[in-house]
Coordinates of C-alpha atoms in Angstrom, one line a residue:
M1 CA 0.0 0.0 0.0
S2 CA 1.3 3.4 -0.9
Y3 CA 0.9 6.8 0.8
N4 CA -1.5 7.9 -1.9
E5 CA -3.9 5.1 -0.8
W6 CA -4.2 6.4 2.8
K7 CA -3.2 10.1 2.6
D8 CA -6.9 11.2 2.8
K9 CA -7.2 9.5 6.2
T10 CA -4.4 11.6 7.8
A11 CA -6.9 14.3 8.9
S12 CA -8.3 11.8 11.4
F13 CA -4.9 10.7 12.7
K14 CA -4.1 11.3 16.4
K15 CA -1.7 14.3 16.3
I16 CA 1.2 14.2 18.8
D17 CA 3.4 17.3 18.9
V18 CA 6.6 16.4 20.8
R19 CA 8.6 19.6 20.0
G20 CA 10.2 20.9 23.1
I21 CA 9.2 17.9 25.2
Q22 CA 12.1 16.9 27.5
G23 CA 12.9 13.3 28.4
N24 CA 12.3 10.0 26.5
F25 CA 8.8 10.2 24.9
F26 CA 9.5 7.2 22.5
P27 CA 8.1 4.5 24.9
G28 CA 4.9 6.5 25.2
I29 CA 4.5 6.8 21.5
K30 CA 5.2 3.1 21.0
M31 CA 2.7 2.2 23.6
Q32 CA 0.0 4.2 21.9
A33 CA 1.0 2.7 18.5
M34 CA 0.7 -0.9 19.8
K35 CA -2.9 -0.2 20.8
M36 CA -4.0 1.0 17.4
A37 CA -6.0 -1.2 15.0
A38 CA -5.3 -1.7 11.4
G39 CA -6.6 1.3 9.5
E40 CA -5.7 3.8 12.2
G41 CA -2.8 6.1 12.3
M42 CA -0.9 8.9 14.1
E43 CA 0.9 12.1 13.2
I44 CA 4.1 13.0 15.0
V45 CA 5.4 16.6 14.9
Q46 CA 9.0 17.0 15.7
N47 CA 11.9 19.5 15.2
F48 CA 13.8 17.0 13.2
D49 CA 13.1 13.9 11.1
P50 CA 12.1 11.3 13.7
L51 CA 14.4 8.6 12.3
P52 CA 14.7 6.7 15.6
L53 CA 10.9 5.9 15.4
Y54 CA 10.9 4.4 12.0
E55 CA 12.3 1.0 12.7
V56 CA 9.9 0.5 15.6
M57 CA 6.9 1.6 13.7
D58 CA 7.8 -0.5 10.7
G59 CA 8.1 -3.5 12.9
L60 CA 4.6 -2.9 14.3
G61 CA 3.0 -2.9 10.8
F62 CA 2.9 0.8 10.1
E63 CA 3.6 2.5 6.8
R64 CA 5.0 6.0 7.0
H65 CA 5.3 9.3 5.2
T66 CA 7.2 12.3 6.4
E67 CA 6.9 15.9 5.3
K68 CA 9.5 18.6 5.9
V69 CA 7.6 21.8 6.6
T70 CA 10.6 23.9 7.5
E71 CA 14.2 23.2 8.6
T72 CA 12.9 22.7 12.1
E73 CA 9.5 21.2 11.6
Y74 CA 8.7 17.7 10.4
H75 CA 5.4 15.9 10.2
A76 CA 5.6 12.1 10.2
Y77 CA 2.5 10.2 9.4
F78 CA 2.2 6.5 10.4
Y79 CA -0.7 4.3 9.1
R80 CA -1.2 0.8 10.4
T81 CA -1.8 -1.6 7.6
E82 CA -1.5 -4.7 9.7
V83 CA -1.1 -5.6 13.4
K84 CA 2.4 -7.0 13.9
Q85 CA 4.7 -7.6 16.9
L86 CA 8.3 -6.6 16.8
E87 CA 10.6 -9.5 16.0
K88 CA 13.4 -7.9 18.0
D89 CA 12.3 -5.3 20.6
I90 CA 15.6 -3.5 21.0
P91 CA 15.2 -1.3 24.1
M92 CA 16.7 2.0 25.0
R93 CA 16.8 4.1 21.9
P94 CA 19.0 7.2 21.9
A95 CA 16.6 9.4 24.0
P96 CA 19.4 12.0 24.7
L97 CA 19.2 13.0 21.1
T98 CA 15.9 14.6 21.8
H99 CA 17.6 17.1 24.1
M100 CA 19.7 18.5 21.2
P101 CA 17.1 20.9 19.8
M102 CA 17.0 22.6 23.2
I103 CA 20.5 23.7 22.5
D104 CA 20.0 24.3 18.8
E105 CA 17.3 23.2 16.3
K106 CA 19.8 22.4 13.5
L107 CA 22.0 20.5 16.0
G108 CA 19.1 18.3 16.8
N109 CA 18.6 17.4 13.2
I110 CA 22.3 16.8 12.6
A111 CA 22.6 14.6 15.7
V112 CA 19.6 12.3 14.7
N113 CA 21.0 11.9 11.1
F114 CA 24.4 11.1 12.5
W115 CA 22.9 8.4 14.7
D116 CA 21.0 7.0 11.8
L117 CA 24.0 6.9 9.5
T118 CA 26.1 5.2 12.3
W119 CA 23.6 2.5 13.2
N120 CA 21.2 2.0 10.3
D121 CA 23.1 2.6 7.1
N122 CA 23.3 -0.5 4.9
N123 CA 26.9 0.4 3.9
R124 CA 28.2 -0.4 7.4
Y125 CA 30.7 -3.3 7.0
L126 CA 30.8 -4.7 10.6
P127 CA 27.8 -6.7 11.8
Y128 CA 25.4 -4.8 14.2
E129 CA 26.4 -7.0 17.2
M130 CA 30.1 -6.3 16.6
R131 CA 29.5 -2.5 16.4
L132 CA 27.5 -2.7 19.7
L133 CA 30.4 -4.5 21.4
L134 CA 32.9 -1.9 20.1
S135 CA 30.6 0.8 21.4
L136 CA 30.3 -1.0 24.7
T137 CA 34.1 -1.2 25.1
N138 CA 34.6 2.4 24.0
A139 CA 32.0 3.5 26.5
V140 CA 33.8 1.6 29.4
G141 CA 37.1 3.2 28.4
A142 CA 35.5 6.6 28.5
G143 CA 33.8 5.9 31.9
R144 CA 30.3 5.9 30.4
M145 CA 28.9 2.8 32.2
R146 CA 25.3 3.7 31.5
Q147 CA 25.9 3.6 27.8
A148 CA 27.9 0.4 28.1
A149 CA 25.1 -1.3 30.0
R150 CA 22.6 -0.4 27.3
E151 CA 24.8 -1.6 24.5
L152 CA 25.3 -5.0 26.3
V153 CA 21.6 -5.5 26.7
K154 CA 20.9 -4.5 23.0
A155 CA 23.7 -6.8 21.8
Y156 CA 22.3 -9.8 23.7
I157 CA 18.7 -9.3 22.7
H158 CA 19.9 -8.9 19.1
G159 CA 21.4 -12.4 19.3
L160 CA 25.0 -12.1 20.5
D161 CA 26.3 -15.3 22.2
S162 CA 27.1 -14.7 25.8
A163 CA 30.5 -16.4 25.2
A164 CA 31.5 -13.2 23.4
L165 CA 30.7 -11.3 26.6
D166 CA 33.0 -13.6 28.5
D167 CA 35.8 -12.5 26.2
V168 CA 35.0 -8.8 26.6
F169 CA 35.0 -8.9 30.4
E170 CA 38.2 -10.9 30.4
L171 CA 39.8 -8.2 28.2
F172 CA 38.5 -5.5 30.6
A173 CA 40.3 -7.2 33.5
W174 CA 43.5 -7.4 31.4
N175 CA 43.5 -4.0 29.8
Q176 CA 41.9 -1.9 32.6
G177 CA 43.6 -3.8 35.5
I178 CA 42.2 -5.9 38.3
G179 CA 41.8 -2.9 40.6
Y180 CA 39.7 -0.9 38.1
F181 CA 37.7 -3.9 37.2
S182 CA 36.9 -4.7 40.9
S183 CA 36.1 -1.1 42.0
E184 CA 34.4 0.3 38.8
I185 CA 33.2 -2.5 36.5
G186 CA 32.2 -5.1 39.1
P187 CA 29.6 -3.0 41.0
S188 CA 28.2 -1.5 37.8
A189 CA 24.8 -2.1 36.1
L190 CA 26.9 -3.3 33.1
F191 CA 28.3 -6.3 35.1
Q192 CA 24.9 -6.9 36.8
A193 CA 23.4 -7.3 33.4
Y194 CA 26.2 -9.7 32.4
K195 CA 25.7 -11.8 35.6
T196 CA 22.0 -11.9 35.0
I197 CA 22.6 -13.4 31.6
K198 CA 25.1 -16.0 32.8
Q199 CA 23.0 -17.0 35.8
M200 CA 19.8 -17.4 33.9
E201 CA 21.5 -19.3 31.1
K202 CA 22.9 -21.7 33.7
K203 CA 19.4 -22.3 35.0
G204 CA 18.2 -23.2 31.5
N205 CA 16.2 -20.0 30.7
T206 CA 15.6 -19.2 27.1
R207 CA 17.0 -16.2 25.4
E208 CA 13.5 -14.7 25.2
E209 CA 13.0 -15.1 28.9
I210 CA 16.4 -13.6 29.6
A211 CA 15.6 -10.7 27.3
E212 CA 12.4 -9.9 29.1
V213 CA 14.3 -9.8 32.4
L214 CA 17.0 -7.6 31.0
K215 CA 14.5 -5.1 29.6
E216 CA 12.7 -5.0 32.9
K217 CA 15.7 -4.8 35.2
F218 CA 18.1 -2.8 33.0
G219 CA 15.8 -0.5 31.0
E220 CA 15.3 3.2 31.4
K221 CA 13.8 2.8 34.9
H222 CA 17.2 1.5 36.3
P223 CA 18.9 4.5 38.0
D224 CA 22.3 3.4 36.7
V225 CA 21.1 3.1 33.1
K226 CA 18.6 5.9 32.7
V227 CA 19.7 8.9 30.8
V228 CA 17.9 12.1 31.8

């Protein structure tokens, strides 16, 4: 189905203007989208092209059309053609990007497009899981444990074998030193998430079961993971 087949229905779409809203509003939009029936839709108004929403809405069975009104005003229309469930519910999208327009509208647009180029571009050579691991290790090296924990959870949910995480943490101990590992990495949410995976796997839990626990325990509600 093309946009021309449902564009006349956009006048009845629920309109959500998120310009200037602080904090992570993506989960709220996703929740509303999941409740919609086929044939219903929503219009999102944002300061920049809402690229981080596209993958989620596509996975839920929505078609989309975006109109650029001005350099700092975009209207994204999402029409649900079928009710689908996400195959991979990757949590913790880059909510901090939504803060950029408060600093500068154009900066917000640049930041979102930079993120999209980094993570969604088909020309990227390394597999997604490998890029998440590299991002995880870089985050630890820079002292950004919150980011590291989010990357670990995303990598595992995406299908990364926990044996790869064994290698990563062994290298942390080697490169960062036992003292740093014990005082900084060991008590972190990053290592808690890793332990959760290993302990649940040992008990025979499935990846789907472990993923649900990870999303619940180490999502945006976790004080050591949440980005405000």
